[in-house]
Structures are given as C-alpha cells and as structure tokens.
C-alpha cells in the first residue's frame, strides 16, 4: 500500500513540476491531491496521464495525508505548514519560512540526507533556495576532498525562480519590445527583457540582498558552518535554469583534473567540460533535466589552492520540485514515515 501525497501550490511553477516528477519517478503514492488557493478551486492540472481537479488548501483535512509538498510561498507556509505538521502529515516546505529554524532540517539528499531524522520536532523539512541547492551538490564532494575555506559565487538566475507571473512578464516584455508596444514592469524592479538585474529578494542592512544572504546561511547549515561564502545574485532573461560562476579557495591543493574526477563520481552531478566551442552546459540545455551540470573547471592561479567552475541546473527541478520529492523518497526508504508504516 502506498502513500497519500498532497501538493500545495499545484497550479504554480514548482507545484506543476512536483506533479510531473512524482509521476516520472513512479513515486509510491496511492493518491495524489492537488491543492492551491480558492482562486484555483476546480481548475485541472496534469498528473502523469491523469487529470486532477484542484482543491482549496483552506478547507482540506490533512489527517489521513502522509506527505505534503508545500510550494505556495512564504506567507502560506508560515500559516499552514505548522498546522499541517500538527495533523501528523510531514511537510516538505519549499519556502524560506522554516529553513533557518534549528528544529527544522534543511536537506539536499546528496549532501546531508542523514540530518532528515530531525524532522519529528515540527514535522517540517525545509527545501533550500534554488541557487543554493545546485551549489551545495557540487561543493560537497570537493569539500570532502580538500576542505573549502571560501567561496565567491555570482549567479545568473532565470525568471521562473520568481514564479509563473515573472515568466509571463519576460514573455510579454519581449513581445512588447519587438512590436513597439508598452513594456510593462510589475514583478521586477527594472525591465528584464534584454537586460540583467543585480537584485533578487529584498535588500538587507549590509547592502546584500536576502537571496545572497540565503546562499550563505543555507550553505553553512547544510555543509559546514566554517565555510566562508560571498554571493552576488543576478536575474537574467532566461525562462528556466540557473547558472553560477563559482570560485573556491581550498585548504589543500586540488588540481582541475582531480576536481573533475571527483565531480564525475559525485551523486547528482554531470561534468560537461570539453574546453572547445560548445563544450559546456547552458541553462537552455539543462531545463527539464535532473542533474547539476559542471563545466569550465580550471585553476584560479591568483590564490593558493584556487579553482573556478561553471554550474548549471534546472531551478524548478533540483532547485525545488525534484529535491522535495527526493527528500520524500529518503523518508520512505529510511522508513521514517510512522503513520504510513502503520497504514501499510
Ligand atoms: N521557482 C523556483 O525556482 C523556486 C525554487 C525554490 C523554492 N521556491 C519556492 O516555492 C514557492 C512557490 O514558487 P512558484 O515558483 O511555484 O510560485 P508560483 O508559480 O507563483 O505559484 C504559487 C502557487 O502557490 C499557490 N498559492 C499562493 N497563495 C496561496 C494560498 N494562500 N493558499 C494556497 N495556495 C496558494 C498558487 O495558487 P493559485 O494559482 O491558486 O494562486 C500557486 O499554485 C515559493 O515559496 C518559492 O519561494 C521556488
């Protein structure tokens, strides 16, 4: 007997991807329920070869649901995730609302799957920020090999990371530019079509943005609090797929050849690095794929034990939906879902 799974935010970018991934991976679910706000009640969404009718979150009873994949934004998570957890359903939360809570594990299965056991305090497990998820998948095996002292990362983040309205804004602005129409700006602070914006999430007092702060805090929580990290997060006019330029300083020497060998063997990573025209990965090619792709691995000769690489992944998959489903699989494989074990 399988599990009952609820997907909250099922009409959104991440929620739709969650439904696709559950179907693709033949997740052991007897029943999958699609939930969103009242606005979407009765709307239809695809789940494999089935069509699900969307139900309203605020009238749904979670008492016989085993797993809730929550992806409806921070405000909805703050209000609903603790309540759902109290009803005995394990919430895998995609927002940033609980990521820094000491009683909530923050998990990327390739990095810190063992920490998942801490979920029982609140029945909530947090999924990281999309740009951190792909980064730590690549950092983890390199940290084990040569101990990372410091990381400098610049991101090139697609508009889907800001939700479905942001994708529409890029599309509409691009069309308006070509048809000499009005370029309307709502979701982004500046025009995103044919532009790049060095600003994601709100500004903090120290001049960094919250997106940049999240990369620091989440890398420390999941990988190692001793790692120093500084980030510049930039929105680019790409629909799906985040790219990152990563510079690392290690405690011990690690050649590009050794790093390549380590990354080739690492779970969740694919190295595409031919040092010739087109011998690297771009977001366009990573969209719809599960891996974190690493290209352009080379020495940074300006510092001792320095390395540079280029990291690309589908932000809606490894950055959100895939990682959440992988966490649910860890719970099942490690037999940590008590309620379902009784039901099975
Ligand atoms: N996109 C990414 O790369 C990414 C990566 C990591 C984490 N996340 C996080 O995932 C969450 C969702 O992102 P998204 O990109 O999928 O956003 P989105 O495309 O804007 O979709 C938002 C979804 O949440 C639902 N929703 C909003 N308010 C709700 C409420 N009060 N009650 C129930 N449902 C509600 C919406 O339902 P209606 O259609 O009914 O409004 C919709 O299904 C956010 O917390 C985001 O930070 C996103």
Tab-separated table of C-alpha atoms and ligand atoms in Angstrom:
chain	number	residue	atom	x	y	z
A	1	UNK	CA	0.000	0.000	0.000
A	2	UNK	CA	1.307	3.429	-0.943
A	3	UNK	CA	1.125	6.908	0.477
A	4	UNK	CA	-1.292	9.798	0.243
A	5	UNK	CA	0.520	12.903	-1.005
A	6	UNK	CA	-0.761	16.483	-1.188
A	7	UNK	CA	0.874	19.047	-3.471
A	8	UNK	CA	0.134	22.581	-2.273
A	9	UNK	CA	0.684	25.249	-4.942
A	10	UNK	CA	-0.237	22.728	-7.643
A	11	UNK	CA	-1.117	25.463	-10.158
A	12	UNK	CA	2.276	27.157	-9.747
A	13	UNK	CA	5.649	26.638	-11.425
A	14	UNK	CA	7.062	24.412	-8.715
A	15	UNK	CA	3.803	22.582	-7.906
A	16	UNK	CA	3.260	21.544	-11.533
A	17	UNK	CA	6.838	20.318	-11.713
A	18	UNK	CA	6.272	18.340	-8.482
A	19	UNK	CA	3.310	16.561	-10.044
A	20	UNK	CA	5.385	15.729	-13.144
A	21	UNK	CA	8.282	14.432	-11.057
A	22	UNK	CA	6.052	12.298	-8.812
A	23	UNK	CA	4.625	10.689	-11.969
A	24	UNK	CA	8.004	10.332	-13.753
A	25	UNK	CA	9.648	8.644	-10.766
A	26	UNK	CA	6.624	6.386	-10.125
A	27	UNK	CA	6.519	7.697	-6.564
A	28	UNK	CA	4.744	5.103	-4.358
A	29	UNK	CA	1.553	7.137	-3.911
A	30	UNK	CA	-1.930	5.623	-3.802
A	31	UNK	CA	-3.442	9.052	-4.048
A	32	UNK	CA	-2.110	12.477	-5.054
A	33	UNK	CA	-4.174	15.553	-4.195
A	34	UNK	CA	-3.646	18.920	-5.918
A	35	UNK	CA	-4.209	21.963	-3.693
A	36	UNK	CA	-3.959	25.709	-4.276
A	37	UNK	CA	-5.795	28.850	-3.236
A	38	UNK	CA	-9.579	29.223	-3.532
A	39	UNK	CA	-8.972	31.120	-6.795
A	40	UNK	CA	-7.961	27.856	-8.474
A	41	UNK	CA	-10.603	25.549	-6.976
A	42	UNK	CA	-11.911	23.208	-9.708
A	43	UNK	CA	-9.069	24.046	-12.133
A	44	UNK	CA	-7.492	20.983	-13.769
A	45	UNK	CA	-3.805	20.027	-13.578
A	46	UNK	CA	-1.993	17.044	-15.134
A	47	UNK	CA	-0.519	14.235	-13.117
A	48	UNK	CA	1.050	11.648	-15.460
A	49	UNK	CA	-1.766	10.504	-17.732
A	50	UNK	CA	-4.392	11.633	-15.193
A	51	UNK	CA	-6.126	14.959	-14.668
A	52	UNK	CA	-6.560	16.204	-11.085
A	53	UNK	CA	-9.127	18.770	-10.010
A	54	UNK	CA	-7.588	21.393	-7.752
A	55	UNK	CA	-8.979	21.679	-4.221
A	56	UNK	CA	-8.729	24.653	-1.872
A	57	UNK	CA	-5.993	24.405	0.774
A	58	UNK	CA	-8.002	26.143	3.491
A	59	UNK	CA	-10.805	23.539	3.502
A	60	UNK	CA	-8.652	20.433	3.130
A	61	UNK	CA	-8.269	17.957	6.019
A	62	UNK	CA	-4.696	16.576	6.232
A	63	UNK	CA	-5.304	13.944	8.915
A	64	UNK	CA	-5.027	10.977	6.514
A	65	UNK	CA	-2.360	12.552	4.270
A	66	UNK	CA	1.189	11.262	4.756
A	67	UNK	CA	3.291	13.827	2.911
A	68	UNK	CA	2.591	17.436	1.948
A	69	UNK	CA	4.833	19.014	-0.700
A	70	UNK	CA	4.319	22.681	0.142
A	71	UNK	CA	5.063	25.281	-2.504
A	72	UNK	CA	2.684	28.201	-2.126
A	73	UNK	CA	5.029	30.995	-0.991
A	74	UNK	CA	6.337	32.120	2.389
A	75	UNK	CA	3.137	33.599	3.782
A	76	UNK	CA	1.067	30.467	3.065
A	77	UNK	CA	3.857	28.294	4.513
A	78	UNK	CA	4.064	30.330	7.733
A	79	UNK	CA	0.332	29.974	8.229
A	80	UNK	CA	-0.192	26.403	7.051
A	81	UNK	CA	2.949	24.258	7.386
A	82	UNK	CA	2.909	24.091	11.237
A	83	UNK	CA	-0.830	23.319	11.218
A	84	UNK	CA	-0.411	20.573	8.632
A	85	UNK	CA	2.524	19.133	10.599
A	86	UNK	CA	0.408	19.089	13.759
A	87	UNK	CA	-2.151	16.956	11.913
A	88	UNK	CA	0.518	14.219	11.582
A	89	UNK	CA	1.377	14.926	7.959
A	90	UNK	CA	5.082	15.527	7.167
A	91	UNK	CA	5.524	18.829	5.328
A	92	UNK	CA	8.377	19.311	2.854
A	93	UNK	CA	8.388	23.090	2.613
A	94	UNK	CA	9.778	24.968	-0.382
A	95	UNK	CA	9.627	28.463	1.076
A	96	UNK	CA	12.281	30.162	3.180
A	97	UNK	CA	9.917	30.355	6.197
A	98	UNK	CA	11.491	27.470	8.179
A	99	UNK	CA	14.921	26.978	6.585
A	100	UNK	CA	16.811	28.653	9.438
A	101	UNK	CA	14.750	27.117	12.277
A	102	UNK	CA	17.035	24.898	14.392
A	103	UNK	CA	14.171	22.388	14.785
A	104	UNK	CA	13.659	22.051	11.025
A	105	UNK	CA	16.179	20.088	8.943
A	106	UNK	CA	17.253	21.753	5.684
A	107	UNK	CA	18.030	18.970	3.252
A	108	UNK	CA	19.683	18.279	-0.073
A	109	UNK	CA	19.792	14.461	-0.128
A	110	UNK	CA	23.173	14.266	-1.913
A	111	UNK	CA	24.649	16.483	0.829
A	112	UNK	CA	23.066	15.816	4.238
A	113	UNK	CA	20.375	13.137	3.963
A	114	UNK	CA	21.219	11.880	7.484
A	115	UNK	CA	20.009	15.160	9.018
A	116	UNK	CA	16.458	14.362	7.900
A	117	UNK	CA	15.763	12.482	11.172
A	118	UNK	CA	15.405	15.842	12.950
A	119	UNK	CA	12.034	16.452	11.276
A	120	UNK	CA	9.993	14.909	14.105
A	121	UNK	CA	10.129	18.026	16.308
A	122	UNK	CA	7.890	20.027	13.967
A	123	UNK	CA	7.008	17.525	11.218
A	124	UNK	CA	8.531	20.014	8.763
A	125	UNK	CA	11.550	19.580	6.487
A	126	UNK	CA	12.799	22.584	4.528
A	127	UNK	CA	13.888	22.599	0.912
A	128	UNK	CA	16.692	25.073	0.188
A	129	UNK	CA	16.750	28.088	-2.062
A	130	UNK	CA	17.166	27.095	-5.722
A	131	UNK	CA	20.597	28.668	-6.188
A	132	UNK	CA	21.944	27.039	-3.004
A	133	UNK	CA	20.655	23.556	-3.886
A	134	UNK	CA	22.704	23.205	-7.066
A	135	UNK	CA	25.731	24.866	-5.478
A	136	UNK	CA	25.989	22.520	-2.487
A	137	UNK	CA	25.592	19.424	-4.684
A	138	UNK	CA	28.834	20.493	-6.365
A	139	UNK	CA	30.604	21.801	-3.239
A	140	UNK	CA	30.050	18.743	-1.043
A	141	UNK	CA	32.423	16.258	-2.769
A	142	UNK	CA	35.069	18.961	-3.247
A	143	UNK	CA	34.835	19.951	0.428
A	144	UNK	CA	35.366	16.323	1.440
A	145	UNK	CA	38.443	16.124	-0.795
A	146	UNK	CA	40.280	19.373	0.017
A	147	UNK	CA	38.249	21.366	2.628
A	148	UNK	CA	36.717	24.554	1.299
A	149	UNK	CA	37.826	27.750	3.036
A	150	UNK	CA	35.999	30.339	0.952
A	151	UNK	CA	33.554	30.530	-1.962
A	152	UNK	CA	32.818	33.510	-4.221
A	153	UNK	CA	29.705	32.910	-6.306
A	154	UNK	CA	27.870	35.033	-8.874
A	155	UNK	CA	24.506	33.758	-10.064
A	156	UNK	CA	22.636	34.110	-13.355
A	157	UNK	CA	19.096	33.202	-12.269
A	158	UNK	CA	16.156	32.557	-14.570
A	159	UNK	CA	12.807	34.304	-14.178
A	160	UNK	CA	10.946	31.070	-13.308
A	161	UNK	CA	12.632	31.324	-9.910
A	162	UNK	CA	10.273	34.230	-9.219
A	163	UNK	CA	7.090	32.295	-10.098
A	164	UNK	CA	4.723	31.984	-13.027
A	165	UNK	CA	3.875	35.739	-13.157
A	166	UNK	CA	7.569	36.514	-13.629
A	167	UNK	CA	7.756	34.172	-16.637
A	168	UNK	CA	4.743	35.962	-18.143
A	169	UNK	CA	6.463	39.309	-17.543
A	170	UNK	CA	9.571	38.280	-19.500
A	171	UNK	CA	7.412	36.909	-22.322
A	172	UNK	CA	5.170	40.000	-22.502
A	173	UNK	CA	8.048	42.469	-22.289
A	174	UNK	CA	9.982	40.632	-25.015
A	175	UNK	CA	6.923	40.698	-27.288
A	176	UNK	CA	6.331	44.388	-26.487
A	177	UNK	CA	9.927	45.253	-27.433
A	178	UNK	CA	9.530	43.548	-30.826
A	179	UNK	CA	6.095	45.019	-31.552
A	180	UNK	CA	6.925	48.512	-30.224
A	181	UNK	CA	4.268	48.018	-27.538
A	182	UNK	CA	4.321	49.199	-23.951
A	183	UNK	CA	6.899	47.389	-21.780
A	184	UNK	CA	5.012	46.796	-18.517
A	185	UNK	CA	7.059	46.253	-15.305
A	186	UNK	CA	5.283	44.688	-12.307
A	187	UNK	CA	7.160	41.731	-10.890
A	188	UNK	CA	10.703	43.029	-11.436
A	189	UNK	CA	12.076	46.415	-10.371
A	190	UNK	CA	13.587	47.083	-13.804
A	191	UNK	CA	12.864	45.803	-17.288
A	192	UNK	CA	14.019	42.152	-17.504
A	193	UNK	CA	13.680	41.646	-21.279
A	194	UNK	CA	17.115	42.121	-22.921
A	195	UNK	CA	18.528	43.176	-19.550
A	196	UNK	CA	20.026	41.768	-16.323
A	197	UNK	CA	19.084	42.872	-12.792
A	198	UNK	CA	21.542	42.610	-9.843
A	199	UNK	CA	18.766	42.356	-7.288
A	200	UNK	CA	16.814	39.280	-6.081
A	201	UNK	CA	14.597	39.429	-2.980
A	202	UNK	CA	14.772	42.357	-0.530
A	203	UNK	CA	17.797	44.436	0.456
A	204	UNK	CA	19.406	43.812	3.854
A	205	UNK	CA	21.097	46.449	6.029
A	206	UNK	CA	24.610	45.445	4.964
A	207	UNK	CA	23.860	46.038	1.266
A	208	UNK	CA	23.485	42.376	0.337
A	209	UNK	CA	20.123	41.061	-0.861
A	210	UNK	CA	18.182	38.372	1.002
A	211	UNK	CA	18.836	35.930	-1.867
A	212	UNK	CA	22.593	36.404	-1.343
A	213	UNK	CA	22.225	36.051	2.430
A	214	UNK	CA	20.252	32.819	1.946
A	215	UNK	CA	23.122	31.266	-0.025
A	216	UNK	CA	25.491	31.989	2.870
A	217	UNK	CA	23.181	30.810	5.666
A	218	UNK	CA	21.981	27.681	3.856
A	219	UNK	CA	25.449	26.545	2.734
A	220	UNK	CA	26.644	26.869	6.325
A	221	UNK	CA	23.617	24.969	7.702
A	222	UNK	CA	23.806	22.089	5.234
A	223	UNK	CA	27.507	21.719	4.524
A	224	UNK	CA	29.789	23.352	7.089
A	225	UNK	CA	29.430	26.498	9.239
A	226	UNK	CA	33.168	27.145	8.784
A	227	UNK	CA	32.848	27.784	5.025
A	228	UNK	CA	33.028	31.486	4.163
A	229	UNK	CA	30.820	32.451	1.231
A	230	UNK	CA	30.057	35.689	-0.536
A	231	UNK	CA	27.444	35.937	-3.301
A	232	UNK	CA	26.097	38.285	-5.955
A	233	UNK	CA	22.667	37.161	-7.183
A	234	UNK	CA	21.566	38.380	-10.605
A	235	UNK	CA	18.308	37.862	-12.519
A	236	UNK	CA	18.766	37.207	-16.250
A	237	UNK	CA	16.224	36.990	-19.107
A	238	UNK	CA	16.183	33.184	-19.253
A	239	UNK	CA	12.947	31.274	-18.616
A	240	UNK	CA	14.276	28.145	-16.872
A	241	UNK	CA	17.697	27.185	-15.483
A	242	UNK	CA	20.068	28.926	-13.102
A	243	UNK	CA	23.787	29.299	-13.829
A	244	UNK	CA	26.554	30.156	-11.363
A	245	UNK	CA	30.152	31.230	-11.679
A	246	UNK	CA	31.922	29.669	-8.694
A	247	UNK	CA	35.361	30.462	-7.285
A	248	UNK	CA	36.712	28.315	-4.441
A	249	UNK	CA	39.706	28.565	-2.163
A	250	UNK	CA	40.638	25.241	-0.559
A	251	UNK	CA	42.787	24.414	2.460
A	252	UNK	CA	44.670	21.764	0.487
A	253	UNK	CA	45.733	21.614	-3.180
A	254	UNK	CA	43.183	20.234	-5.657
A	255	UNK	CA	44.019	20.258	-9.365
A	256	UNK	CA	41.345	20.786	-12.026
A	257	UNK	CA	41.954	17.173	-13.103
A	258	UNK	CA	41.379	15.864	-9.564
A	259	UNK	CA	38.282	18.058	-9.162
A	260	UNK	CA	36.923	16.759	-12.470
A	261	UNK	CA	37.430	13.154	-11.399
A	262	UNK	CA	35.737	13.789	-8.027
A	263	UNK	CA	32.786	15.616	-9.607
A	264	UNK	CA	32.346	12.894	-12.250
A	265	UNK	CA	31.834	10.365	-9.437
A	266	UNK	CA	29.586	12.609	-7.323
A	267	UNK	CA	25.854	11.869	-6.970
A	268	UNK	CA	23.582	14.274	-8.841
A	269	UNK	CA	26.464	15.826	-10.824
A	270	UNK	CA	27.302	15.562	-14.523
A	271	UNK	CA	30.544	17.081	-15.824
A	272	UNK	CA	30.425	18.535	-19.351
A	273	UNK	CA	33.775	20.177	-19.878
A	274	UNK	CA	35.426	19.865	-23.259
A	275	UNK	CA	37.430	23.123	-23.461
A	276	UNK	CA	36.197	23.762	-27.020
A	277	UNK	CA	33.331	25.646	-28.694
A	278	UNK	CA	30.079	24.464	-27.119
A	279	UNK	CA	31.859	22.068	-24.753
A	280	UNK	CA	29.985	23.395	-21.720
A	281	UNK	CA	26.406	23.431	-20.404
A	282	UNK	CA	23.915	26.304	-20.627
A	283	UNK	CA	20.566	26.808	-18.822
A	284	UNK	CA	18.608	26.201	-22.031
A	285	UNK	CA	20.028	22.667	-22.247
A	286	UNK	CA	19.656	21.974	-18.509
A	287	UNK	CA	15.913	22.807	-18.484
A	288	UNK	CA	13.889	19.652	-17.897
A	289	UNK	CA	16.955	17.728	-16.634
A	290	UNK	CA	17.690	16.474	-13.129
A	291	UNK	CA	21.467	16.863	-12.905
A	292	UNK	CA	23.623	19.692	-11.669
A	293	UNK	CA	25.993	20.298	-14.584
A	294	UNK	CA	29.592	21.430	-14.083
A	295	UNK	CA	31.685	22.965	-16.854
A	296	UNK	CA	34.746	25.216	-17.279
A	297	UNK	CA	36.729	23.639	-14.416
A	298	UNK	CA	40.039	25.480	-14.202
A	299	UNK	CA	42.684	26.663	-11.771
A	300	UNK	CA	42.494	30.120	-10.199
A	301	UNK	CA	46.201	30.906	-10.170
A	302	UNK	CA	45.663	34.229	-8.339
A	303	UNK	CA	45.261	32.446	-4.984
A	304	UNK	CA	46.715	29.385	-3.309
A	305	UNK	CA	44.604	26.258	-3.902
A	306	UNK	CA	42.070	28.115	-6.076
A	307	UNK	CA	39.559	26.656	-8.515
A	308	UNK	CA	36.875	28.104	-10.812
A	309	UNK	CA	33.910	26.383	-12.429
A	310	UNK	CA	30.539	26.999	-14.037
A	311	UNK	CA	27.461	25.309	-12.522
A	312	UNK	CA	24.056	24.966	-14.226
A	313	UNK	CA	20.823	23.292	-13.177
A	314	UNK	CA	17.050	23.427	-13.712
A	315	UNK	CA	15.889	25.629	-10.818
A	316	UNK	CA	12.364	24.213	-10.859
A	317	UNK	CA	13.693	20.648	-10.610
A	318	UNK	CA	16.876	20.299	-8.481
A	319	UNK	CA	16.276	23.815	-7.146
A	320	UNK	CA	12.776	22.971	-5.921
A	321	UNK	CA	10.471	20.126	-7.011
A	322	UNK	CA	12.969	17.314	-7.604
A	323	UNK	CA	14.789	17.990	-4.352
A	324	UNK	CA	11.472	17.940	-2.453
A	325	UNK	CA	10.476	14.598	-3.994
A	326	UNK	CA	13.959	13.195	-3.269
A	327	UNK	CA	13.503	14.180	0.395
A	328	UNK	CA	10.169	12.322	0.444
A	329	UNK	CA	11.955	9.290	-1.029
A	330	UNK	CA	14.574	9.461	1.742
A	331	UNK	CA	11.764	9.407	4.339
A	332	UNK	CA	10.234	6.348	2.700
A	333	UNK	CA	13.486	4.470	2.045
A	334	UNK	CA	14.600	5.014	5.641
A	335	UNK	CA	11.165	4.013	6.962
A	336	UNK	CA	10.697	7.298	8.791
A	337	UNK	CA	7.019	7.809	7.965
A	338	UNK	CA	5.386	6.344	11.024
A	339	UNK	CA	1.740	6.915	10.121
A	340	UNK	CA	2.097	5.271	6.742
A	341	UNK	CA	4.017	2.339	8.153
A	342	UNK	CA	1.007	1.642	10.365
A	343	UNK	CA	-1.352	2.022	7.431
A	344	UNK	CA	0.771	-0.229	5.182
B	1	LIG	N1	10.582	28.761	-8.618
B	1	LIG	C1	11.694	28.315	-8.027
B	1	LIG	O1	12.756	28.120	-8.666
B	1	LIG	C2	11.683	28.031	-6.572
B	1	LIG	C3	12.782	27.376	-6.026
B	1	LIG	C4	12.793	27.120	-4.670
B	1	LIG	C5	11.720	27.488	-3.921
B	1	LIG	N2	10.654	28.116	-4.477
B	1	LIG	C6	9.541	28.473	-3.624
B	1	LIG	O2	8.386	27.745	-3.989
B	1	LIG	C7	7.223	28.502	-3.735
B	1	LIG	C8	6.338	28.583	-4.969
B	1	LIG	O3	7.054	29.095	-6.059
B	1	LIG	P1	6.462	29.068	-7.539
B	1	LIG	O4	7.614	29.497	-8.380
B	1	LIG	O5	5.794	27.764	-7.864
B	1	LIG	O6	5.348	30.224	-7.470
B	1	LIG	P2	4.082	30.475	-8.436
B	1	LIG	O7	4.336	29.945	-9.803
B	1	LIG	O8	3.750	31.897	-8.291
B	1	LIG	O9	2.908	29.591	-7.784
B	1	LIG	C9	2.389	29.834	-6.493
B	1	LIG	C10	1.423	28.727	-6.112
B	1	LIG	O10	1.043	28.914	-4.750
B	1	LIG	C11	-0.386	28.937	-4.664
B	1	LIG	N3	-0.784	29.806	-3.563
B	1	LIG	C12	-0.438	31.107	-3.349
B	1	LIG	N4	-1.007	31.551	-2.216
B	1	LIG	C13	-1.716	30.526	-1.698
B	1	LIG	C14	-2.532	30.378	-0.543
B	1	LIG	N5	-2.714	31.355	0.327
B	1	LIG	N6	-3.121	29.181	-0.312
B	1	LIG	C15	-2.934	28.160	-1.193
B	1	LIG	N7	-2.182	28.239	-2.310
B	1	LIG	C16	-1.586	29.423	-2.554
B	1	LIG	C17	-0.822	29.467	-6.005
B	1	LIG	O11	-2.173	29.107	-6.192
B	1	LIG	P3	-3.173	29.981	-7.136
B	1	LIG	O12	-2.821	29.606	-8.544
B	1	LIG	O13	-4.490	29.496	-6.700
B	1	LIG	O14	-2.880	31.408	-6.827
B	1	LIG	C18	0.145	28.716	-6.922
B	1	LIG	O15	-0.280	27.377	-7.092
B	1	LIG	C19	7.734	29.835	-3.212
B	1	LIG	O16	7.755	29.758	-1.803
B	1	LIG	C20	9.124	29.920	-3.735
B	1	LIG	O17	9.952	30.747	-2.956
B	1	LIG	C21	10.604	28.383	-5.786
